[in-house]
Coordinates of C-alpha atoms and ligand atoms in Angstrom, one line a residue:
X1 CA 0.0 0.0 0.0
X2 CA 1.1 4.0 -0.3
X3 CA 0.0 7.0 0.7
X4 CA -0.4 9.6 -2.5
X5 CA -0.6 13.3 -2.2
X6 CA -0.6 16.4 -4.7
X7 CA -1.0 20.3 -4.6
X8 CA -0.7 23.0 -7.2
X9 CA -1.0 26.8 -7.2
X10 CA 0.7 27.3 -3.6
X11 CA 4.3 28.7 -3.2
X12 CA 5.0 26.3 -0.3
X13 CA 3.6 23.6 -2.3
X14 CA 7.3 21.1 -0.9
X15 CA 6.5 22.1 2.5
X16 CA 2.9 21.4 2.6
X17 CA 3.3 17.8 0.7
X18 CA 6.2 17.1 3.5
X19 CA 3.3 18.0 5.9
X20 CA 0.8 15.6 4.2
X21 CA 3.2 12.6 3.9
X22 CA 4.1 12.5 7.1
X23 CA 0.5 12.0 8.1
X24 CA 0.6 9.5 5.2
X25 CA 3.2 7.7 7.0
X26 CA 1.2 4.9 8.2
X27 CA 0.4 4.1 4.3
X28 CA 3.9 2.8 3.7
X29 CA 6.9 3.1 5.8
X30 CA 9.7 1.9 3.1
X31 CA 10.1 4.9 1.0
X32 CA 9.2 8.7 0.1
X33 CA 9.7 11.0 -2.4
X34 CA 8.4 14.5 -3.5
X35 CA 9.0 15.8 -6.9
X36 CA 7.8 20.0 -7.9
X37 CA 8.3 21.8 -10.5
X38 CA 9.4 25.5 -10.5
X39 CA 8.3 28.9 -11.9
X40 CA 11.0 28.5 -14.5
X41 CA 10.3 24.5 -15.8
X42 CA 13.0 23.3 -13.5
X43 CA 11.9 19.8 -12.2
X44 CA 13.3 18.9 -8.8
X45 CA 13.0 15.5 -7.3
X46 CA 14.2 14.1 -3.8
X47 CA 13.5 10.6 -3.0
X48 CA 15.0 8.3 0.1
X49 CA 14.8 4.9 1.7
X50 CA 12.6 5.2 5.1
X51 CA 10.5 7.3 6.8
X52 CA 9.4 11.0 5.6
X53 CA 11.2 12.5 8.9
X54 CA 14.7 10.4 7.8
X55 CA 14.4 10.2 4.4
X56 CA 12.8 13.8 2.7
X57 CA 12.4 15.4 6.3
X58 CA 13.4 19.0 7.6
X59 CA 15.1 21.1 5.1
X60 CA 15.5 18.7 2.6
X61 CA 12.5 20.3 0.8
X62 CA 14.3 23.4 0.1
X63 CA 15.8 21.6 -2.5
X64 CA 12.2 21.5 -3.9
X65 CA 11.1 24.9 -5.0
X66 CA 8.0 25.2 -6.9
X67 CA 4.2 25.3 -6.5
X68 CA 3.0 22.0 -8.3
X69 CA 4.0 19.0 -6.4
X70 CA 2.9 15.1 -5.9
X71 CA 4.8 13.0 -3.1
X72 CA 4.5 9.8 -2.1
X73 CA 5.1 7.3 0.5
X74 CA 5.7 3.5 -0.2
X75 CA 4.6 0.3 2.2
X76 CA 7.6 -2.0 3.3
X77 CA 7.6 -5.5 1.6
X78 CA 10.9 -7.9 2.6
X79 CA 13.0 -7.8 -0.7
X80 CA 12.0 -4.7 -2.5
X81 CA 14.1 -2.2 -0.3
X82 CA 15.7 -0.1 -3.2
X83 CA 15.8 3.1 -4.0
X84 CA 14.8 2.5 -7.8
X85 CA 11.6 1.5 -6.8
X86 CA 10.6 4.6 -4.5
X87 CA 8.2 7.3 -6.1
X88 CA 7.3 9.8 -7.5
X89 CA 8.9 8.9 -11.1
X90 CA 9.7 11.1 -13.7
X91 CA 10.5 10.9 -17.3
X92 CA 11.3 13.4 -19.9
X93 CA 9.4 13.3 -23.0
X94 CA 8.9 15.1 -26.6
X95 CA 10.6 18.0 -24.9
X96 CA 8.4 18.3 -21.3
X97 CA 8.1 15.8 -18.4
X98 CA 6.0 13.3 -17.0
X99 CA 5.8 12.2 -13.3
X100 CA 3.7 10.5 -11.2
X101 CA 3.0 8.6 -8.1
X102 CA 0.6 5.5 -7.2
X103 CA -1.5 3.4 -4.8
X104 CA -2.7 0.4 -5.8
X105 CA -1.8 -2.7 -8.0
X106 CA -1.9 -3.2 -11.3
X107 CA -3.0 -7.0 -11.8
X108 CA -1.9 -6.8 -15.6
X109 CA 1.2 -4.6 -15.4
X110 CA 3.1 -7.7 -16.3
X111 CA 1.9 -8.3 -19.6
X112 CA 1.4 -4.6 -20.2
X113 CA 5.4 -4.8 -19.1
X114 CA 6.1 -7.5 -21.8
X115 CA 4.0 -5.5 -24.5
X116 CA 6.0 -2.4 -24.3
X117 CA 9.4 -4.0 -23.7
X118 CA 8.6 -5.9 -27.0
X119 CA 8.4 -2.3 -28.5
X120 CA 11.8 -1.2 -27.3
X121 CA 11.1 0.2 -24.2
X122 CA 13.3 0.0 -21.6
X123 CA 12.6 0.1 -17.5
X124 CA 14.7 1.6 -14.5
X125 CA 12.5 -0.2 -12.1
X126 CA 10.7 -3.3 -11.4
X127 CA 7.5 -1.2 -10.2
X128 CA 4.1 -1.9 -12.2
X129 CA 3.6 2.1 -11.9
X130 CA 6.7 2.8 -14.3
X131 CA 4.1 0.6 -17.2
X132 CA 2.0 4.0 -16.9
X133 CA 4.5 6.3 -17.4
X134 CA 5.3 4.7 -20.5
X135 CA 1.9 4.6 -21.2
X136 CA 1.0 7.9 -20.9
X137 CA 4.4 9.0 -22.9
X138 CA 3.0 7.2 -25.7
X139 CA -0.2 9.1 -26.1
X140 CA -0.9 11.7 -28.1
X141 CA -4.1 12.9 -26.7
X142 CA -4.2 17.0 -26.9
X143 CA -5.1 17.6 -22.5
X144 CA -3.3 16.2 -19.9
X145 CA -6.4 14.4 -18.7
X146 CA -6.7 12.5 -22.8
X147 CA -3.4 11.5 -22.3
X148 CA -4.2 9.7 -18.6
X149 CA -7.2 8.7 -20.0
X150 CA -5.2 7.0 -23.0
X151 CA -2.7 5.4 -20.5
X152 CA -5.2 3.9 -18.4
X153 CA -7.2 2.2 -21.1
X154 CA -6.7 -1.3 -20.7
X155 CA -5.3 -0.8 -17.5
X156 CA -6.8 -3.4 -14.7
X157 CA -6.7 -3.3 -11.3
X158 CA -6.4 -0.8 -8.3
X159 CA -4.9 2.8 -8.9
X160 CA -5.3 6.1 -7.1
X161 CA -2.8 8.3 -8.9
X162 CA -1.5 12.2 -9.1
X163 CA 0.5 12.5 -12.3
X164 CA 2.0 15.7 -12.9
X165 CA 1.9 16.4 -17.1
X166 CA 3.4 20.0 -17.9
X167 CA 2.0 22.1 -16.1
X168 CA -1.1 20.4 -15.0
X169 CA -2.0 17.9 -12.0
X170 CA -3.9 15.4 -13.3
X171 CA -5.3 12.3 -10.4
X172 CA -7.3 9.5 -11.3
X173 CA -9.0 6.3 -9.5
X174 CA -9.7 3.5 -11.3
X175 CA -13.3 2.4 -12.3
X176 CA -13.9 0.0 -9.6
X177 CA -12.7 2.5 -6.8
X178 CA -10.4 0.2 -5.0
X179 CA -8.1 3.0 -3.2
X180 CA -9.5 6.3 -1.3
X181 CA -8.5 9.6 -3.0
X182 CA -9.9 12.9 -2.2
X183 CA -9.6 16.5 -3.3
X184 CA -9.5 19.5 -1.4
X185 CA -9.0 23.4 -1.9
X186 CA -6.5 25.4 0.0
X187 CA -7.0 29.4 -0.6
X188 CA -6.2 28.8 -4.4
X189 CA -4.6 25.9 -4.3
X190 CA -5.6 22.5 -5.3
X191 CA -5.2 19.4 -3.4
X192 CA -5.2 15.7 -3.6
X193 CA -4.2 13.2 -0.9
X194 CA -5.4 9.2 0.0
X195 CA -7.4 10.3 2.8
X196 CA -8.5 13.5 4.4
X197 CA -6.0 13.1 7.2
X198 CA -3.8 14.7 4.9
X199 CA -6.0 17.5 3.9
X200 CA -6.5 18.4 7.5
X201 CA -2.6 18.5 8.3
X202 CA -1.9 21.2 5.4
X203 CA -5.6 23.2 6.3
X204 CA -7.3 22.3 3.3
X205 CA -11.2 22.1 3.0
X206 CA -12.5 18.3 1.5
X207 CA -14.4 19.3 -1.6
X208 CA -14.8 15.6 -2.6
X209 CA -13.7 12.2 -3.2
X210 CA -12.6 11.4 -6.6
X211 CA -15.4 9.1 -7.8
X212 CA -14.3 6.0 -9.1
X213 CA -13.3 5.9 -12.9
X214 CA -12.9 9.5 -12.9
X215 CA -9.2 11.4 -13.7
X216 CA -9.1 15.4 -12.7
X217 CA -7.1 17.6 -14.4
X218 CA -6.2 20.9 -11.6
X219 CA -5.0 23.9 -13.4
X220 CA -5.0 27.7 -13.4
X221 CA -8.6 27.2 -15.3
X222 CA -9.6 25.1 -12.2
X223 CA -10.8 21.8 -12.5
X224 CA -11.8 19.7 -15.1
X225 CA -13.4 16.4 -14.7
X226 CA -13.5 13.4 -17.1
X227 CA -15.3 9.9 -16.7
X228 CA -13.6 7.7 -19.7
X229 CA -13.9 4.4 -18.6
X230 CA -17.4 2.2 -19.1
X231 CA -18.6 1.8 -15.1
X232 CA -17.4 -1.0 -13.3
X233 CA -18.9 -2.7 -10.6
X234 CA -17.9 -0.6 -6.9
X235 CA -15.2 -2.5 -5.3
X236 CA -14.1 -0.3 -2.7
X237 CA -11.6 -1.6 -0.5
X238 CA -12.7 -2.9 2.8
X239 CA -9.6 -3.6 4.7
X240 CA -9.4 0.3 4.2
X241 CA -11.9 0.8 7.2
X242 CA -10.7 -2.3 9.0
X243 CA -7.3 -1.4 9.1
X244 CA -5.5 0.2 6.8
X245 CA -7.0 3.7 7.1
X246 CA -6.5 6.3 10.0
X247 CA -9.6 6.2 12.3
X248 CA -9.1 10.5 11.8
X249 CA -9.8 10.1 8.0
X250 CA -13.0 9.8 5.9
X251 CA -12.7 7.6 3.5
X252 CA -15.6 6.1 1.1
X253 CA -18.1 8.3 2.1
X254 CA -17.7 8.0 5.9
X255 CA -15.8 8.1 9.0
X256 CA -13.1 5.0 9.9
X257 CA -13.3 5.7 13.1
X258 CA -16.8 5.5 13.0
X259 CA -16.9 2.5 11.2
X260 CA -14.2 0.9 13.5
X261 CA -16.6 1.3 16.4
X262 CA -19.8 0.0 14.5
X263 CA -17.7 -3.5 13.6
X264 CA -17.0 -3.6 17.2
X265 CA -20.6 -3.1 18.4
X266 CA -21.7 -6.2 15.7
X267 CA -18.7 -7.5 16.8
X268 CA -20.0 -7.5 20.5
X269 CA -23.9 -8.4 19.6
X270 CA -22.4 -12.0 17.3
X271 CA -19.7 -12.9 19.8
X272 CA -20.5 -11.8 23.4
X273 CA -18.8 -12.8 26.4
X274 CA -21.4 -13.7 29.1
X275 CA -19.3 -12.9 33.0
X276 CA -16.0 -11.2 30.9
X277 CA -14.2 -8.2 33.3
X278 CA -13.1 -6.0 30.6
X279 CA -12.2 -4.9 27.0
X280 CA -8.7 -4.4 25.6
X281 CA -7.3 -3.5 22.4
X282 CA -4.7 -4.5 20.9
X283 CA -3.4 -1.2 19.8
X284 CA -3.1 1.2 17.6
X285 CA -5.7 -0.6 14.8
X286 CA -8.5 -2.0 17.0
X287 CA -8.8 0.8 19.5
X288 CA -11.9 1.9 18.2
X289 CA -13.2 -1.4 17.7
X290 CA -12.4 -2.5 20.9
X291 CA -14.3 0.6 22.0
X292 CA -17.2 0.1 20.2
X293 CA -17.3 -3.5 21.6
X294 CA -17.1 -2.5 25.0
X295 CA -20.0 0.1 24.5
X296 CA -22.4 -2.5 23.4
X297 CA -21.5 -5.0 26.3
X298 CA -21.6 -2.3 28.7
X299 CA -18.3 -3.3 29.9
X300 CA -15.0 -1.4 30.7
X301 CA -12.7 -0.5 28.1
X302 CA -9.2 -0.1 29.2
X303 CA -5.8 0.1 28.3
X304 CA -4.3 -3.4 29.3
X305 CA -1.7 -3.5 26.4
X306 CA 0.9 -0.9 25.4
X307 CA 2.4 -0.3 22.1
X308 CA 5.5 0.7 22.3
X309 CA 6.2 3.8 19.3
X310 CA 9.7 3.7 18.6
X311 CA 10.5 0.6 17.3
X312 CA 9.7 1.5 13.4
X313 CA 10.8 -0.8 10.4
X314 CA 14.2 -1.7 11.6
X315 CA 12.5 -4.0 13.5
X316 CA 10.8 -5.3 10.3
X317 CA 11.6 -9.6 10.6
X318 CA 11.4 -11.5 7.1
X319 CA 11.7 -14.7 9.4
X320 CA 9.4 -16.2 11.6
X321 CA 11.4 -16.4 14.2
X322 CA 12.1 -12.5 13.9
X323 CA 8.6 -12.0 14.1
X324 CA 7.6 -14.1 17.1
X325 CA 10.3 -11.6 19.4
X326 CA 8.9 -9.0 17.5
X327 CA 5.5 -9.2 19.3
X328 CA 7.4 -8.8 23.2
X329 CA 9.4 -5.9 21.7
X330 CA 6.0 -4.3 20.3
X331 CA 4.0 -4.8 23.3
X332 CA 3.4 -5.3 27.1
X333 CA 0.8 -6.0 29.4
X334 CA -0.2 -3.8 32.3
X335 CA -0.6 -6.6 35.1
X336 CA -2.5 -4.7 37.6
X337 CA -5.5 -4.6 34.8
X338 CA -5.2 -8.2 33.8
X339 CA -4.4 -10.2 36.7
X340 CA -7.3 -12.8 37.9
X341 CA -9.8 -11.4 35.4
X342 CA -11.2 -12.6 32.4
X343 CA -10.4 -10.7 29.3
X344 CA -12.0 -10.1 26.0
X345 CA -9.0 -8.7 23.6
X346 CA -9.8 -7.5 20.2
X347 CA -8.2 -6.9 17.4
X348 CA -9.0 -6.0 14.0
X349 CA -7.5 -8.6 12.2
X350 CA -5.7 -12.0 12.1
X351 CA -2.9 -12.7 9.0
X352 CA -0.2 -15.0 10.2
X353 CA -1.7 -15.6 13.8
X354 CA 1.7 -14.5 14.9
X355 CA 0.5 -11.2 16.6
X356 CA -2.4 -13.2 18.3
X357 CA -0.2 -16.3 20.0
X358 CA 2.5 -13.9 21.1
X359 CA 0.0 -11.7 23.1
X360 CA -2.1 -14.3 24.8
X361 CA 1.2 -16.0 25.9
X362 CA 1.8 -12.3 27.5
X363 CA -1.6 -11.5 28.9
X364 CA -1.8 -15.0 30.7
X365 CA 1.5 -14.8 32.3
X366 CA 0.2 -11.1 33.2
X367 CA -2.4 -13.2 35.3
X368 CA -5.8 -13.5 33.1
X369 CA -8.2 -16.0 34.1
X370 CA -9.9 -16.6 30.8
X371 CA -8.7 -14.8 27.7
X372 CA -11.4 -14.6 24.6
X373 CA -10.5 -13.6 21.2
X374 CA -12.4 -11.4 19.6
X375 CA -11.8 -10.2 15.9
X376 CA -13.6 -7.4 14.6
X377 CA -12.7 -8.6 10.9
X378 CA -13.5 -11.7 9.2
X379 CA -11.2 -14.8 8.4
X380 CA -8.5 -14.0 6.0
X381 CA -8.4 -16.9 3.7
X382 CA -7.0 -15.5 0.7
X383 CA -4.3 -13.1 -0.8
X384 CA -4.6 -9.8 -1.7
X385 CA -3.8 -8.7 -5.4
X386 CA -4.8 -4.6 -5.0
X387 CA -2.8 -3.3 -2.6
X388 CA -2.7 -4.1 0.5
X389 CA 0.0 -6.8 2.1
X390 CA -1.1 -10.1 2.7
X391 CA 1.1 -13.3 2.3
X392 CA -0.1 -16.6 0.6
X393 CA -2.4 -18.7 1.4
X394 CA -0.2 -21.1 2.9
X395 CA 0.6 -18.9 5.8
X396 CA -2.4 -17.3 6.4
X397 CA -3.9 -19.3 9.6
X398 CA -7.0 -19.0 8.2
X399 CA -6.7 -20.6 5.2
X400 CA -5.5 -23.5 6.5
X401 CA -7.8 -24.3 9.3
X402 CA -11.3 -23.9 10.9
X403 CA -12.1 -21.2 13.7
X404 CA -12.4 -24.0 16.2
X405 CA -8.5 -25.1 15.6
X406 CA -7.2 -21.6 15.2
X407 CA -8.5 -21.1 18.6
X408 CA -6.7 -23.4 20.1
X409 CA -3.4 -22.8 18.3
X410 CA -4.2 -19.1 19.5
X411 CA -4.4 -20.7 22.8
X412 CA -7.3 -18.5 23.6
X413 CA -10.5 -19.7 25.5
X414 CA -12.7 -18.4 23.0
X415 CA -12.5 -16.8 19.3
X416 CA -15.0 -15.3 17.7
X417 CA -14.7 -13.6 14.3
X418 CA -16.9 -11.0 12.3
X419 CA -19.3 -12.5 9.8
X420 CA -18.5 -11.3 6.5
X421 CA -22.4 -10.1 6.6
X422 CA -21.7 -7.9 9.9
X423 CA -18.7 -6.5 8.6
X424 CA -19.9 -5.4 5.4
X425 CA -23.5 -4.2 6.6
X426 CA -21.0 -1.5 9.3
X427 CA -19.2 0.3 6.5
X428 CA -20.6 3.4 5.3
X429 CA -23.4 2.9 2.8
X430 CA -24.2 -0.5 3.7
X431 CA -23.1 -4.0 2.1
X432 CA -22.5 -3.3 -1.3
X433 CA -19.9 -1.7 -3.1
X434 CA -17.0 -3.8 -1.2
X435 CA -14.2 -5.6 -2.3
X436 CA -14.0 -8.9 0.5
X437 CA -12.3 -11.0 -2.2
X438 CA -9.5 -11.6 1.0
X439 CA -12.1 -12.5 3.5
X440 CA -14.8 -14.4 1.0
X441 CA -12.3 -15.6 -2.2
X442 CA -14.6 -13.1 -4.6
X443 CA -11.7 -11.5 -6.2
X444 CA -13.1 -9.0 -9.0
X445 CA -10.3 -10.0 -11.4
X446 CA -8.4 -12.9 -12.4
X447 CA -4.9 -13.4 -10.3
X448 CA -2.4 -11.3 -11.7
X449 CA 0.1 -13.6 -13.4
X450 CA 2.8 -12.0 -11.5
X451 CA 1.2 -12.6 -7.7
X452 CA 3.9 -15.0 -6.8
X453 CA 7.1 -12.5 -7.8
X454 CA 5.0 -9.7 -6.5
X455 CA 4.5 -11.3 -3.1
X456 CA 8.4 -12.4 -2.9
X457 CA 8.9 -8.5 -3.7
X458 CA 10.1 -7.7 -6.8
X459 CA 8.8 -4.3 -6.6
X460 CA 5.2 -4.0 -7.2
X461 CA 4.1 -0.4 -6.4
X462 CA 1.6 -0.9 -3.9
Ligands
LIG1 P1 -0.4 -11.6 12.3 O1 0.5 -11.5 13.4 O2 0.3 -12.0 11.0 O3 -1.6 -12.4 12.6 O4 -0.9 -10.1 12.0 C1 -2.0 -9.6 12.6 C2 -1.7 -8.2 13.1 O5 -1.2 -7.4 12.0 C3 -3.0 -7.5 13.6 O6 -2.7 -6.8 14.8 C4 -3.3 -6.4 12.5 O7 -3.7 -5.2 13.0 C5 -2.0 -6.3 11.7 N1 -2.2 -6.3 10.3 C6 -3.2 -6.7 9.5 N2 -3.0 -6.5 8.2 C7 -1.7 -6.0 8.1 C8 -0.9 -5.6 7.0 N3 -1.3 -5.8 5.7 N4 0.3 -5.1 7.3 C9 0.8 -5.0 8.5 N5 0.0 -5.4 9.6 C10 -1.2 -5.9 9.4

């Protein structure tokens, strides 16, 4: 996953992206990049391995003069670590420039790949973003938004995007509206970012989402709006409001935290826990979840685990091992909350069951009576190929076996999951709309051909 952001028309247009990738951060921790151009033409770009603050932080973005700008922030995946494959990208072509930035994946970007490398062209990274760039150097379409719209045709998958053609900003979400993207104004200035979060950090107003299959051109005209593509299906990501998302941002039409806290009610009404002591979350994800829970079964919502903040991705573990001593280094238990109770914990999701086993090892040697698992998500049984990390099936736990034995490889006295039902009827606008193809194996699309390489990390741009 990524974060994407985009302003033009303000002289601090660096700064202000800076400002809106850093509250991006939680959309992808492995790289950033902002790229502007100036009054004059002059095309700057700064790009660095890590986080906004040590990568493109501080005064790095005086390097960056300018007021048209797009930045980006890339998820960690083990193996694609490289500098080649951060974003924005740019490329020089029939005497202007072409950049752009992505979130999403492209589940054809490998034969798209083949097609143009069979026509000479030649690629600087393994990302299926640089396929558009190509793309959209190839059209001759007289706007900016034509040439997008000329790019993208043929394109499948997920994409949220803010190109930067000339002068113009152009962003786009693909037909099936897979990945959040929103617009807002700032005095003059247009904005773009993934989720309103961003908006709010740099003081810009939400005009309105970017509806799916739509690509915006912002200029000194103002905007211009085209709808290209024939309409799709909606297959708005999910996992967005489960997890991915910040509970500050609106995305899809409505609230995350909001949302959070209505999974957790449903979450309390399918799976209660007749005689439990109290609520806990497993933080940051579940907190409102966990709230929500405790609201509905009127019992006390505390904070029995803590996260601890400064670890970051150094502490990233491609092994299991890694991972199981990541989950002591993560968290702790507060004793004096757990000790002789009974315990519902909640959290919004179980991949590996990694996260789960390490934490009721901690909170029964912190003294709980009875600990009972409660996930405000349902089962992850499959892959995801539009966006968001999840492994293969073979190590998800839930693909692999039935709630019943999960439990009791969780070691947990109880586990109850959200019904896919529950958790699509809490997300803003009720059930439909949703992609669940993780939770329920309805994937929209065919499997990319390239899920395997892309999962070992060659460098898909999610
Ligand atoms: P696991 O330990 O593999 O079962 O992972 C479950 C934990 O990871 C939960 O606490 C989730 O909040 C969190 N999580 C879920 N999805 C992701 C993801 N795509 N990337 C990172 N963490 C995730």
């Amino acid at each position: 996953m990524c974060g994407i952001f985009g302003i033009r028309g303000h002289p601090d247009a660096a700064a202000l992206t800076q400002l809106g990738l850093y509250s991006l951060q939680h959309r992808g921790q492995e790289s950033s990049g902002i790229f502007t151009v100036d009054g004059d033409g002059g095309l700057h770009l700064e790009r660095a391995m890590g986080l906004v603050s040590e990568g493109i932080g501080g005064n790095r973005i005086e390097l960056l003069p300018g007021a048209l700008a797009i930045g980006h922030t890339r998820y960690s995946t083990a193996g694609s670590s490289t500098l080649d494959n951060a974003q924005p990208i740019l490329a020089r072509s029939r005497g202007s420039h072409l950049a752009l930035a992505h979130n999403g994946n492209l589940v054809n970007a490998v034969e798209l790949r083949a097609e143009l490398e069979e026509t000479g062209a030649i690629f600087a990274s393994s990302m299926d973003s640089e396929v558009l760039l190509h793309r959209l150097a190839r059209s001759h379409a007289p706007t900016p938004e034509g040439r997008l719209a000329e790019a993208l045709a043929g394109v499948e998958g997920a994409y949220c995007l803010v190109v930067v053609i000339g002068d113009a900003l152009v962003v786009a979400r693909d037909p099936r509206g897979w990945r959040p993207l929103t617009i807002g104004r700032l005095g003059e200035a247009w904005v773009a970012a993934s989720e309103t979060c961003a908006l709010d950090i740099v003081g810009a107003t939400r005009v309105r989402d970017v509806e799916p299959g739509e690509i915006v051109r912002m200029d000194a005209s103002g905007i211009t709006s085209i709808a290209p593509f024939a309409p799709a299906a909606l297959k708005r990501c999910v996992f967005e409001h489960i997890y991915f998302a910040r509970p500050d941002s609106h995305v899809f039409g409505g609230s995350v935290d909001h949302t959070r806290r209505a999974l957790g009610r449903r979450l309390a009404q399918e799976h209660p826990v007749p005689g439990a002591d109290l609520v806990f979350a497993v933080p940051d994800s579940s907190n409102a979840a966990a709230l929500g829970y405790a609201e509905e079964a009127g019992l006390p919502f505390e904070f029995a685990l803590i996260r601890n903040h400064y670890i970051g991705r150094t502490f990233i573990q491609p092994t299991q091992a890694g991972r199981d001593a990541k989950v002591k280094v993560k968290y702790n238990a507060v004793h004096e909350l757990i000790d002789g109770r009974k315990v519902v914990m909640v959290d919004d999701s179980i991949v590996r069951g990694t996260t789960t086993r390490g934490l009721v090892q901690m909170v029964r040697h912190a003294g709980a009576r009875e600990v009972h698992m409660r996930v405000s998500s349902s089962p992850i049984t499959g892959p995801c190929y539009y966006g968001i990390d999840t492994p293969q099936r073979g190590e998800l736990i839930a693909a692999n076996y039935p709630v019943a034995e999960i439990g009791r490889q969780l070691g947990v006295d109880s586990l109850g999951y959200l019904s896919l039902e529950g958790m699509l009827s809490a997300t803003p606008g009720g059930p439909g709309g949703y992609c669940h193809a993780c939770f329920s194996g309805d994937y929209p699309t065919p499997p990319p051909s390239n899920s395997r390489r892309a999962r070992a990390g060659t460098g898909v741009a999610t």
